Short mmCIF file of C-alpha atoms in Angstrom, two decimals:
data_model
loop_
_atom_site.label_atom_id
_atom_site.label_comp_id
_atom_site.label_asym_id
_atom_site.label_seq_id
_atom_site.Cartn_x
_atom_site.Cartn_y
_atom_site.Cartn_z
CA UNK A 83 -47.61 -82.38 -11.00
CA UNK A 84 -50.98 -84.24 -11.51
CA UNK A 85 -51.33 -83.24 -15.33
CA UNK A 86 -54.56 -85.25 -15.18
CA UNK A 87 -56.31 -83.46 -12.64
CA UNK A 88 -55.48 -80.14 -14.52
CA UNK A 89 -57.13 -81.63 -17.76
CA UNK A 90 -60.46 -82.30 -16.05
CA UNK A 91 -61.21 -79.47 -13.85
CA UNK A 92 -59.96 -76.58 -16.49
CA UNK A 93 -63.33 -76.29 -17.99
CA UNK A 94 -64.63 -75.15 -14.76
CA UNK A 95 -61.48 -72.64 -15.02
CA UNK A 96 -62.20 -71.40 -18.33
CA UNK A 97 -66.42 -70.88 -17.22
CA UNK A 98 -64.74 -68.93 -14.46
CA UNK A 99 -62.11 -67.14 -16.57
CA UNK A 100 -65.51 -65.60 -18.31
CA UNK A 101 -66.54 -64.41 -15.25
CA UNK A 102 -63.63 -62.52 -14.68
CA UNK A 103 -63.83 -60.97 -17.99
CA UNK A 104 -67.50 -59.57 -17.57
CA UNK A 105 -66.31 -58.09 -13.86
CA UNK A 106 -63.34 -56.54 -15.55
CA UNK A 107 -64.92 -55.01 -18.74
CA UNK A 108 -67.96 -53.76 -16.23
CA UNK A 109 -66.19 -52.44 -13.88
CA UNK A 110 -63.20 -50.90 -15.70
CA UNK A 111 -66.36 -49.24 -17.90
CA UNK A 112 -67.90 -47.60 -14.61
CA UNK A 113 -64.19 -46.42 -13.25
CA UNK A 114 -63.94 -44.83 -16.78
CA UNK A 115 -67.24 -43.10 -15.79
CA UNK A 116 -66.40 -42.36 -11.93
CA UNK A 117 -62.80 -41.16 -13.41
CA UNK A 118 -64.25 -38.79 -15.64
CA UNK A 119 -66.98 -37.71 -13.54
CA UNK A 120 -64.41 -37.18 -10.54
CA UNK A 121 -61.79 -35.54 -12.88
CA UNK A 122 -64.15 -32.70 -13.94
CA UNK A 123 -65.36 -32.15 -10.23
CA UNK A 124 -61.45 -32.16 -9.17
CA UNK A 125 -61.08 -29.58 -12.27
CA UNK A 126 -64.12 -27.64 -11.40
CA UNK A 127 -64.69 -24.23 -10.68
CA UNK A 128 -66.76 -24.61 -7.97
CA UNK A 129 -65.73 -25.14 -4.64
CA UNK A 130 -67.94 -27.61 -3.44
CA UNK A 131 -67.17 -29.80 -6.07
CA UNK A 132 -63.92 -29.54 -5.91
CA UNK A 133 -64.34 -30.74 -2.46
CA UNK A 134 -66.40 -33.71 -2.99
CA UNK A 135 -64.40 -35.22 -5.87
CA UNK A 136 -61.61 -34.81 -3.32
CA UNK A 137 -63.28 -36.49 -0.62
CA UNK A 138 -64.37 -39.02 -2.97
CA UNK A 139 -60.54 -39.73 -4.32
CA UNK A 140 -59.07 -39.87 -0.78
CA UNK A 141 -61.90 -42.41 1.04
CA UNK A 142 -61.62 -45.18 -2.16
CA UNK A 143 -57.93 -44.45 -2.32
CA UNK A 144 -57.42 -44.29 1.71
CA UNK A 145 -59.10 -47.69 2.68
CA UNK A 146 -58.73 -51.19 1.38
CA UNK A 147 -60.85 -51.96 -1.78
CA UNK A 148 -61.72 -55.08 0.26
CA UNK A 149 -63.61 -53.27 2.64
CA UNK A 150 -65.52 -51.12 0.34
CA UNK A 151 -66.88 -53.94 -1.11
CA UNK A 152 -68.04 -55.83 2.63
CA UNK A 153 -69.18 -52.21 3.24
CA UNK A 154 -71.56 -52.08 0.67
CA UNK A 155 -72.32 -55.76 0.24
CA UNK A 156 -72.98 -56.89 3.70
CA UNK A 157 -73.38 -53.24 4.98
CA UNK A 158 -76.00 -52.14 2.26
CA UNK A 159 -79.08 -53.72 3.30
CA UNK A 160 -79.25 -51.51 6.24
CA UNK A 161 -79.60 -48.38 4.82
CA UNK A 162 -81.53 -49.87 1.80
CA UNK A 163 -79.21 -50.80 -0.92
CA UNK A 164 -80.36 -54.74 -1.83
CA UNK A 165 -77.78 -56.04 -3.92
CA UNK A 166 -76.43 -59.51 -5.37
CA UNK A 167 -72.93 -60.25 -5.26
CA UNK A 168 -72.49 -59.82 -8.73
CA UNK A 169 -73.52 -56.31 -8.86
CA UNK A 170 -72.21 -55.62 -5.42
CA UNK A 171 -68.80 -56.72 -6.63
CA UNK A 172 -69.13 -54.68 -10.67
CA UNK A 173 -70.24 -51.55 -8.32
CA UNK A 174 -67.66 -51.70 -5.43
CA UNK A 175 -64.68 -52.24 -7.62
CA UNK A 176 -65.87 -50.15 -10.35
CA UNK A 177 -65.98 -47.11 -7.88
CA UNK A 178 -63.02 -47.67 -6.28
CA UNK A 179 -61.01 -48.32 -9.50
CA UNK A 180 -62.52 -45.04 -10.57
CA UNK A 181 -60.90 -43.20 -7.82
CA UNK A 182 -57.39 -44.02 -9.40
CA UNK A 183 -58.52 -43.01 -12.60
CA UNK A 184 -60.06 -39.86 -11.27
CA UNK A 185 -56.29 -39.11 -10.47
CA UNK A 186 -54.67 -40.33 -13.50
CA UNK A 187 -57.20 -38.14 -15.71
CA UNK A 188 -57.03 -35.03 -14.22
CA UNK A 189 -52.74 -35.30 -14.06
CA UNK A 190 -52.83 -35.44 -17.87
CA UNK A 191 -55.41 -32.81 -18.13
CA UNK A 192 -53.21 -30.71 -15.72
CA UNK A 193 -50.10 -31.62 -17.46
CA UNK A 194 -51.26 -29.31 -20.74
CA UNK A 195 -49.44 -26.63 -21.57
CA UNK A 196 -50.69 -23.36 -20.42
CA UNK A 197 -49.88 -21.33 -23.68
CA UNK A 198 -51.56 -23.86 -25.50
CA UNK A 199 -55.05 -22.59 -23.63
CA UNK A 200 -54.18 -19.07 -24.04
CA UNK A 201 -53.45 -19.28 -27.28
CA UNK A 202 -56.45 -20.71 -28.23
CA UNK A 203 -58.96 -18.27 -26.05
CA UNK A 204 -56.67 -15.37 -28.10
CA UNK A 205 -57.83 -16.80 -31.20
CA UNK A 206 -61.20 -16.43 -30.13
CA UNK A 207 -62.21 -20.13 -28.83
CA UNK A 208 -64.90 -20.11 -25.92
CA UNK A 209 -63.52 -21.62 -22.47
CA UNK A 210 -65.16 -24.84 -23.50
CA UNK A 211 -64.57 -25.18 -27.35
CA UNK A 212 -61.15 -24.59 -25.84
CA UNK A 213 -61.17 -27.95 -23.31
CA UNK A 214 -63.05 -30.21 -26.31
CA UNK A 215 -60.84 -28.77 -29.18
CA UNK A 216 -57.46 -28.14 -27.63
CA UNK A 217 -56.67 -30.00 -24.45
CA UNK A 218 -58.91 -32.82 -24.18
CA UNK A 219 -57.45 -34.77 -27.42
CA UNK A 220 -54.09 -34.35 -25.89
CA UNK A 221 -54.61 -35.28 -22.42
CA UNK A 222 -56.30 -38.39 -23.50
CA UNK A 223 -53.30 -39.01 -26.03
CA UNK A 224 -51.05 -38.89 -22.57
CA UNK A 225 -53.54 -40.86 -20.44
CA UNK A 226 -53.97 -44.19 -22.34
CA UNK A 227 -50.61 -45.61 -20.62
CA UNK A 228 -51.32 -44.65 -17.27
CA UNK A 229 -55.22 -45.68 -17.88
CA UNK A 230 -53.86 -49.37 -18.69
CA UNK A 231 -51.72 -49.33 -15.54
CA UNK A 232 -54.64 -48.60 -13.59
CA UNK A 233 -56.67 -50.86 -16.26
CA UNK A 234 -53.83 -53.79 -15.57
CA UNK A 235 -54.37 -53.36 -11.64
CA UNK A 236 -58.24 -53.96 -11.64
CA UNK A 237 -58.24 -57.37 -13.78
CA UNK A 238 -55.98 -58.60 -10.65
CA UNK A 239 -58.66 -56.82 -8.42
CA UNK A 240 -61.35 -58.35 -9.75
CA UNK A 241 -60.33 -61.79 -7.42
CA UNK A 242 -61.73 -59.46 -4.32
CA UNK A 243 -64.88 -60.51 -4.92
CA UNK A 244 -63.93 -64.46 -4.23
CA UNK A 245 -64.39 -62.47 -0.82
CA UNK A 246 -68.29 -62.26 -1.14
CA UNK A 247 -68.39 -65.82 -3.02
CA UNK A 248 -68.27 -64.64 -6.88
CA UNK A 249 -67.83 -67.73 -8.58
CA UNK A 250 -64.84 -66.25 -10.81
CA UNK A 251 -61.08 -67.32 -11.27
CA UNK A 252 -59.76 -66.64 -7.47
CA UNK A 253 -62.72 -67.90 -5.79
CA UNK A 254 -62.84 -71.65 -8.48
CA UNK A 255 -58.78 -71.74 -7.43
CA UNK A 256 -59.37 -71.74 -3.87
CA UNK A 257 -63.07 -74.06 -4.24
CA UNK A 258 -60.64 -76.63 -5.99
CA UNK A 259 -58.21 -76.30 -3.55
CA UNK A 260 -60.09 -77.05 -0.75
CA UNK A 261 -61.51 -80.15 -2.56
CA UNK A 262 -58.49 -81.51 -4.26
CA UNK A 263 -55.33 -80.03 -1.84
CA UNK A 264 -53.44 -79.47 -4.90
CA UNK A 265 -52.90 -75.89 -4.78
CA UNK A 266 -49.52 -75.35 -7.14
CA UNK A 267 -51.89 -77.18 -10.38
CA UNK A 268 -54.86 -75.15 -9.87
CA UNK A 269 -52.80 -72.12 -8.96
CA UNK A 270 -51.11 -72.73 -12.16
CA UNK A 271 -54.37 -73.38 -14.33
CA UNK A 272 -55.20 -69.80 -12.63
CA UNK A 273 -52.41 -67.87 -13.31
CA UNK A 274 -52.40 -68.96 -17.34
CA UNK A 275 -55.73 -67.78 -17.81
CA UNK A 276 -55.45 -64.28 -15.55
CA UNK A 277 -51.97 -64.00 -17.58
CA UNK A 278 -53.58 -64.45 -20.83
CA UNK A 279 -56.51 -61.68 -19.66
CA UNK A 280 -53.75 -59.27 -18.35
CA UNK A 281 -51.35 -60.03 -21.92
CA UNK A 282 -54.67 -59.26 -23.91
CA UNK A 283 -55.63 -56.18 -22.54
CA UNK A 284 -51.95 -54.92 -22.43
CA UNK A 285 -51.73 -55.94 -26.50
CA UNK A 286 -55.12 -53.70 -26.66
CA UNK A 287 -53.75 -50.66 -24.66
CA UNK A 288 -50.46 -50.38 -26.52
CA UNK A 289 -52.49 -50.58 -29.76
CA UNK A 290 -54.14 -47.73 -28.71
CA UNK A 291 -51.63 -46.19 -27.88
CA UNK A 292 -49.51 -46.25 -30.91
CA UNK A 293 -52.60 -45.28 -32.93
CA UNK A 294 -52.75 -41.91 -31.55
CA UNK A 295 -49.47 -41.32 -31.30
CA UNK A 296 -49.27 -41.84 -35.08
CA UNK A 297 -51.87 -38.84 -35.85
CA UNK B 130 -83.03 -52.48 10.42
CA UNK B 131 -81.78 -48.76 11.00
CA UNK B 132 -77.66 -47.70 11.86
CA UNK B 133 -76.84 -47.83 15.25
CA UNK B 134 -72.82 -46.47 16.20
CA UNK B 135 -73.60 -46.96 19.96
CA UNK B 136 -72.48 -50.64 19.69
CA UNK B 137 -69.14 -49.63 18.32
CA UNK B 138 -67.44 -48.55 21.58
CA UNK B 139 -67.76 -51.60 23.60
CA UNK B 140 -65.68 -53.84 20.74
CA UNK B 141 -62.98 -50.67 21.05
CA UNK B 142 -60.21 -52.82 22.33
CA UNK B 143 -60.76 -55.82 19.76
CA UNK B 144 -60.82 -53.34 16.72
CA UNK B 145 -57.60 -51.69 18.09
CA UNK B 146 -55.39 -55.30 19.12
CA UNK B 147 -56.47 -55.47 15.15
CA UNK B 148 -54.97 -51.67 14.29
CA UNK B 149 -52.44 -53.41 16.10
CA UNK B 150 -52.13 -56.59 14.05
CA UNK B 151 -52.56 -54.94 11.01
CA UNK B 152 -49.55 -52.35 11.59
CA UNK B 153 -47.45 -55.34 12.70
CA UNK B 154 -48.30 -57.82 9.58
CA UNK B 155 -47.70 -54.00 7.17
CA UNK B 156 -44.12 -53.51 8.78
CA UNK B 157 -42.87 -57.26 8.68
CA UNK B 158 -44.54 -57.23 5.33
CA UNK B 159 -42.86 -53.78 4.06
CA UNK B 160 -39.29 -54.72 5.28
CA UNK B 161 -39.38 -58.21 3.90
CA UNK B 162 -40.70 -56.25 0.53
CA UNK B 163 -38.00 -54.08 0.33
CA UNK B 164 -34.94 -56.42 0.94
CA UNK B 165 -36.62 -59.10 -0.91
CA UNK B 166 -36.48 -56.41 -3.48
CA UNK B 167 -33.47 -55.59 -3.40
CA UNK B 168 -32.31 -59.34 -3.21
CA UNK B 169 -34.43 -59.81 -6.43
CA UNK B 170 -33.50 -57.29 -8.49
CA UNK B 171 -29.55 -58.13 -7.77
CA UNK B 172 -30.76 -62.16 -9.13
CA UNK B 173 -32.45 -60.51 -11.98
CA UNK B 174 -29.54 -58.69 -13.43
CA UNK B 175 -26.74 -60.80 -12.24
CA UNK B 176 -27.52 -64.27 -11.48
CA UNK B 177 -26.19 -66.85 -14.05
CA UNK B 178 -29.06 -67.46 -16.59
CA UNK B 179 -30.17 -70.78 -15.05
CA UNK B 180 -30.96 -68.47 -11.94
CA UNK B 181 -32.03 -65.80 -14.19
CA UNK B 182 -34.32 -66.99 -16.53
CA UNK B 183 -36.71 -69.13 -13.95
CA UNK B 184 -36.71 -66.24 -11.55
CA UNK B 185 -37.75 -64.16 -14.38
CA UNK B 186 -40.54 -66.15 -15.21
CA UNK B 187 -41.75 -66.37 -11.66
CA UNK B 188 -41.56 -62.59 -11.41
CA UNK B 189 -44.05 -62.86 -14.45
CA UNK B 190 -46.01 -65.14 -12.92
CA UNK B 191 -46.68 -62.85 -10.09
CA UNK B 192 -46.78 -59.68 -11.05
CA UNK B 193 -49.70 -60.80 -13.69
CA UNK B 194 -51.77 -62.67 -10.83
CA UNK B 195 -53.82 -61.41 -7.88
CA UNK B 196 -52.60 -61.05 -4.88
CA UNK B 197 -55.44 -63.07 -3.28
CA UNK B 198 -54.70 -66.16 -5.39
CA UNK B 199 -51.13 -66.22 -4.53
CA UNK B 200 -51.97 -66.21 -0.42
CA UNK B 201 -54.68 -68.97 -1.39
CA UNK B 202 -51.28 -71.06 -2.92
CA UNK B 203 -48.71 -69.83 -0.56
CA UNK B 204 -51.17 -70.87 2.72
CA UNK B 205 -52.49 -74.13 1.24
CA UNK B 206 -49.50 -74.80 -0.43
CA UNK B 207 -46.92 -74.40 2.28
CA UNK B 208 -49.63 -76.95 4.33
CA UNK B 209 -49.45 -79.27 1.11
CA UNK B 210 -44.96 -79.07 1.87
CA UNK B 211 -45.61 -80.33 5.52
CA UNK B 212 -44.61 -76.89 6.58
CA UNK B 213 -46.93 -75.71 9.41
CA UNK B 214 -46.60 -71.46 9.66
CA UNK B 215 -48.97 -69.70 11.90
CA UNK B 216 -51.50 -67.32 9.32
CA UNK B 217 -49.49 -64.88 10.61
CA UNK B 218 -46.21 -65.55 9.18
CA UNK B 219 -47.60 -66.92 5.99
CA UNK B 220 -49.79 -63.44 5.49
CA UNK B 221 -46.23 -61.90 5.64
CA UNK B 222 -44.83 -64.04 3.47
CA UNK B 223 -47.34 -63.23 1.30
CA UNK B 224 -47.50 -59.94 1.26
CA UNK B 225 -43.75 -58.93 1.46
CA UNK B 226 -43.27 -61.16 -1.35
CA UNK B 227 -45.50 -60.31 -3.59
CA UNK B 228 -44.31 -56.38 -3.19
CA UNK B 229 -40.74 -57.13 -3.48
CA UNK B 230 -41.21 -58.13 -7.20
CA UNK B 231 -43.25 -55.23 -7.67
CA UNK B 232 -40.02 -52.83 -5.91
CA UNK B 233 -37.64 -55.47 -7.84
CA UNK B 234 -38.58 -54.20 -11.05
CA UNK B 235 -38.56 -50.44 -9.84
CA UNK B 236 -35.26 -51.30 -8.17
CA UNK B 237 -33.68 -53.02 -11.04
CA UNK B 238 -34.48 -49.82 -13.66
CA UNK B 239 -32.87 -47.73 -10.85
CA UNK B 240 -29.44 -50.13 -10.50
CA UNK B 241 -29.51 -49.90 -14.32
CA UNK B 242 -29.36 -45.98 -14.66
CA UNK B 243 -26.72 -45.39 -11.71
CA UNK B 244 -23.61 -43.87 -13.79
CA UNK B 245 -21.62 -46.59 -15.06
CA UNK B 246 -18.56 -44.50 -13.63
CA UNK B 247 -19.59 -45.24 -10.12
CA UNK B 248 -18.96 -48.44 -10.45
CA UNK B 249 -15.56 -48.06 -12.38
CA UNK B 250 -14.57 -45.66 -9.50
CA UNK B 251 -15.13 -47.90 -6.74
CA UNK B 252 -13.53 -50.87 -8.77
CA UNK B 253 -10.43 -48.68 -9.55
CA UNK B 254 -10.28 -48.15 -5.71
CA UNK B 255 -9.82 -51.96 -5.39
CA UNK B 256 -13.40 -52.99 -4.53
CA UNK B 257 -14.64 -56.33 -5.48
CA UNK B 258 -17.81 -56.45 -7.89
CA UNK B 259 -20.24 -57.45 -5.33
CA UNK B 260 -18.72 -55.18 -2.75
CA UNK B 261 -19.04 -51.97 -5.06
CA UNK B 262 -22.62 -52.79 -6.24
CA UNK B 263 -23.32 -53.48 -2.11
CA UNK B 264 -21.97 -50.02 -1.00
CA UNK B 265 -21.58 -48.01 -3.71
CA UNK B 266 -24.36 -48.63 -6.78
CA UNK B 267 -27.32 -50.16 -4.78
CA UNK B 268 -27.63 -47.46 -2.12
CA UNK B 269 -27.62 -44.49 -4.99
CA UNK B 270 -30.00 -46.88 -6.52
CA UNK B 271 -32.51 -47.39 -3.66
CA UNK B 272 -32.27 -43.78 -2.74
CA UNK B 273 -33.90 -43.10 -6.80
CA UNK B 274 -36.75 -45.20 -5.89
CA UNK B 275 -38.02 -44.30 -2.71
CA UNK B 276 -40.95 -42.31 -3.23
CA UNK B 277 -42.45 -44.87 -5.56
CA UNK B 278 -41.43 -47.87 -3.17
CA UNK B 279 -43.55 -45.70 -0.59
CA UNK B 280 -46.36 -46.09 -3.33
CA UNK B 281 -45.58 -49.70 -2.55
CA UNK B 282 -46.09 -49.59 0.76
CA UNK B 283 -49.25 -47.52 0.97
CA UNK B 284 -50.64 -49.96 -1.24
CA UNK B 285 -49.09 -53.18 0.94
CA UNK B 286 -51.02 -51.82 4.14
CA UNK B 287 -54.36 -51.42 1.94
CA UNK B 288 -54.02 -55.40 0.84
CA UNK B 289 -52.92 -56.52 4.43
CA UNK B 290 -56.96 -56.44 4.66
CA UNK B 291 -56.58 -59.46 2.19
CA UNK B 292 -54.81 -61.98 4.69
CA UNK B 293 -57.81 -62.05 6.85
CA UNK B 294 -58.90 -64.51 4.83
CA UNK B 295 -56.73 -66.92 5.33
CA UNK B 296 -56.93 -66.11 8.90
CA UNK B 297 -54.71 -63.33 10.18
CA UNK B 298 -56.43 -61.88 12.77
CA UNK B 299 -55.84 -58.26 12.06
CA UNK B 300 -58.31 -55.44 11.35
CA UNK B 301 -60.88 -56.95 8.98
CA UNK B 302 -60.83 -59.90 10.75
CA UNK B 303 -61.80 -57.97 13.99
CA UNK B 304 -64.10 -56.19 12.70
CA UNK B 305 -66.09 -59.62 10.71
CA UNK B 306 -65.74 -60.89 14.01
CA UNK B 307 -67.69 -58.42 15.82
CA UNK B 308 -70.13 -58.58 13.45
CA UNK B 309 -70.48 -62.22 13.67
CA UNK B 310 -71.58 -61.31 17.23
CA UNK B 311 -73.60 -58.12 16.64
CA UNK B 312 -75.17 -58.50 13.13
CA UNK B 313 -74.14 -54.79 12.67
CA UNK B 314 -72.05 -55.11 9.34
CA UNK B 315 -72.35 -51.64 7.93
CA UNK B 316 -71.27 -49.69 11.66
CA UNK B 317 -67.79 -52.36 11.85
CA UNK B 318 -66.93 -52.00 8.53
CA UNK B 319 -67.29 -48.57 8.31
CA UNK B 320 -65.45 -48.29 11.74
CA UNK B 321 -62.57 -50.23 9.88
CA UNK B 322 -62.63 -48.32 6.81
CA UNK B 323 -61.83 -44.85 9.01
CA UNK B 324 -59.37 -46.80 11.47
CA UNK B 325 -57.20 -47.47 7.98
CA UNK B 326 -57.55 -44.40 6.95
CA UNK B 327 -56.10 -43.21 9.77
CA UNK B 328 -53.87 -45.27 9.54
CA UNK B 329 -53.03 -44.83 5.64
CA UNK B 330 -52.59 -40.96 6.87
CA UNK B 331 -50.05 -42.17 9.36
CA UNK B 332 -47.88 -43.87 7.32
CA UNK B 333 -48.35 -41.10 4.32
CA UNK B 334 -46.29 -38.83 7.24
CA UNK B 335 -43.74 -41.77 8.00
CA UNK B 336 -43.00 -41.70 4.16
CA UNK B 337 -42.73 -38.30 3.79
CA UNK B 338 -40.25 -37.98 6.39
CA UNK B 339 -38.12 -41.12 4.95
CA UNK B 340 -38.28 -39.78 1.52
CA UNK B 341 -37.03 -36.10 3.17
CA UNK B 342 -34.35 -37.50 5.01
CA UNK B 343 -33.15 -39.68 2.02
CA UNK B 344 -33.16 -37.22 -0.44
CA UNK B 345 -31.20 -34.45 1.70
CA UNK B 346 -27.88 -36.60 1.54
CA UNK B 347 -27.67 -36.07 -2.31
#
């Protein structure tokens, strides 16, 4: 192993490591959004929303990420939508991710006792005083595990975008492979730092966790 | 520059040789995923520690990287060894092995929760250790963990689109290289995107049918 090597490209590792942090906090922030925005449509009343958030769930969750993102990177410009790879990347992934989440909110809103609605419209609670009072604190009590699986899955996502030449981890491991051919140390270098991400935002998520489970 | 679908039909056969390609590489892929599994979860609770422990930490390893990065080291890396494997074989490689620690880990909770008695039984009846967890514990096991091994394996055919690049000429591939030739990006992609989806729906069915069959034997 060329210890040596390791030591003078890791900087570039680390700048890239950075990188992956900003895709994965911005895009995990926008699937929060698309989950929660795609959770009430699946919940919804109305038909036609019901429908959409459907459709919506079963395209991102039916095709490869991978070709979401060349769809709307490469395929964008011709039907208008200019975008750098950067935000092409934060937007593809953040949509897509948000299709999981969609899935994982709306099976621990659904997973709420019945007779703990009822009870509360009998004691005189409007539908929605109901939903922010009664079930939304517990659903989101019961979706901060699943959340972090999902949450877990999209830092490893985030190396799709070495696929439309974001310079973050995946795409600096494969640039230094190419140039070096020494793909087990800059694997390695890799690896530690998405492992350290991943460990980080696991520590985070069970914190979370425990906190509300303590109230 | 507006849409324009009409090009579509004349790269028909290269987009389906790549259905084609891509069902092959998700099948080699899935099996390899599943034994490997199975193989791996056996090392992980059985193995003498010196087996144990480094396999343990290599599980780690790649369950907490992407995907992409490991086909970057597995392709370049098996180049760096000497070893010369078409893309083909080294996107299956790959793939299957990156799933099978992912069904290892489901496998090995499963092996764990099988009743201890079944294994007593089958010893009592004068089976060997390793012949009572081959026939008796690991098929109850498996049987547990189908339907979220099919999870798996949906997922495995939605990153086969990752091995294109390092070469494998399957869907994505065809489709980039039809663009390369028509400068239509959005029409091939989006021509890809509802050929996997079809093709995500066909497998869904294939599941369903395992998982049926599977379960009615209980």
């Amino acid at each position: 192993m060329d210890i040596d090597l390791m030591l003078r490209v890791y900087p570039y590792f680390l700048e890239a490591a950075w990188v992956t942090i900003q895709l994965s906090v911005l895009t995990i922030v926008l699937g929060l959004i698309c989950g929660m925005i795609g959770a009430a449509g699946r919940l919804s009343r109305f038909a036609i929303l019901r429908f959409l958030a459907a459709a919506y769930v079963s395209f991102f969750r039916g095709t490869p990420a991978l070709i979401q993102i060349f769809l709307l990177y490469f395929g964008g410009p011709q039907v208008g939508i200019q975008l750098d790879a950067f935000e092409a990347g934060v937007i593809g992934l953040g949509v897509n991710i948000g299709a999981y989440m969609t899935e994982t909110m709306r099976g621990a809103i659904i997973s709420i006792d019945k007779g703990q609605i009822e009870a509360s419209r009998t004691l005189g609670l409007s539908k929605f005083e109901t939903f922010r009072k009664v079930t939304l604190p517990q659903a989101l009590r019961l979706m901060i595990r699943p959340l972090g699986v999902n949450i877990n899955a999209q830092i490893k996502g985030t190396a799709l975008v070495a696929a439309i030449s974001v310079v973050e981890l995946t795409y600096t491991a494969q640039r230094y492979i190419g140039s070096t051919y020494k793909p087990f140390e800059m694997f390695l270098i890799a690896g530690i730092l998405y492992l350290i991400i991943i460990t980080a935002s696991g520590k985070v998520i069970s914190y979370l966790d425990r906190r509300v489970r303590l109230q | 520059m507006g849409l324009d679908f009409s090009v579509v039909p004349s790269f028909a056969d290269a987009l389906l040789i790549g259905v084609l390609w891509t069902i092959a590489i998700t099948v080699c892929a899935a099996l390899l995923s599943f034994f490997g599994g199975i193989l791996f979860a056996v090392i992980a609770l059985y193995a003498p520690w010196f087996l144990r422990l480094p396999f343990r930490f290599f599980a780690w390893l790649f369950m907490g990287t992407p995907l992409l990065l490991q086909l970057f080291l597995i392709y370049f890396g098996l180049v760096e060894l000497g070893i010369d494997l078409p893309a083909f074989v080294a996107g299956v490689i790959g793939l299957g092995l990156h799933f099978a620690v992912y069904n290892s880990e489901l496998i090995q909770t499963a092996i764990v929760a099988v009743d201890k008695g079944q294994m007593e039984a089958a010893r009592t009846l004068g089976l060997s250790r390793p012949q009572a967890l081959i026939r008796v514990v690991i098929p109850q096991a498996v049987r547990d963990v189908i339907p979220p091994i099919g999870n798996n394996m949906i997922a495995l055919l939605k990153d086969s689109a990752l091995v294109s690049v390092i070469g494998v000429s399957e869907l994505t591939l065809s489709a980039q290289l039809a663009i390369g030739r028509t400068y239509r990006p959005f029409e091939f992609y989006a021509a890809a995107a509802v050929l996997y989806y079809i093709i995500n729906l066909g497998m869904e069915a294939v599941l369903r049918r395992i998982e049926r069959r599977t379960q009615l034997s209980r």
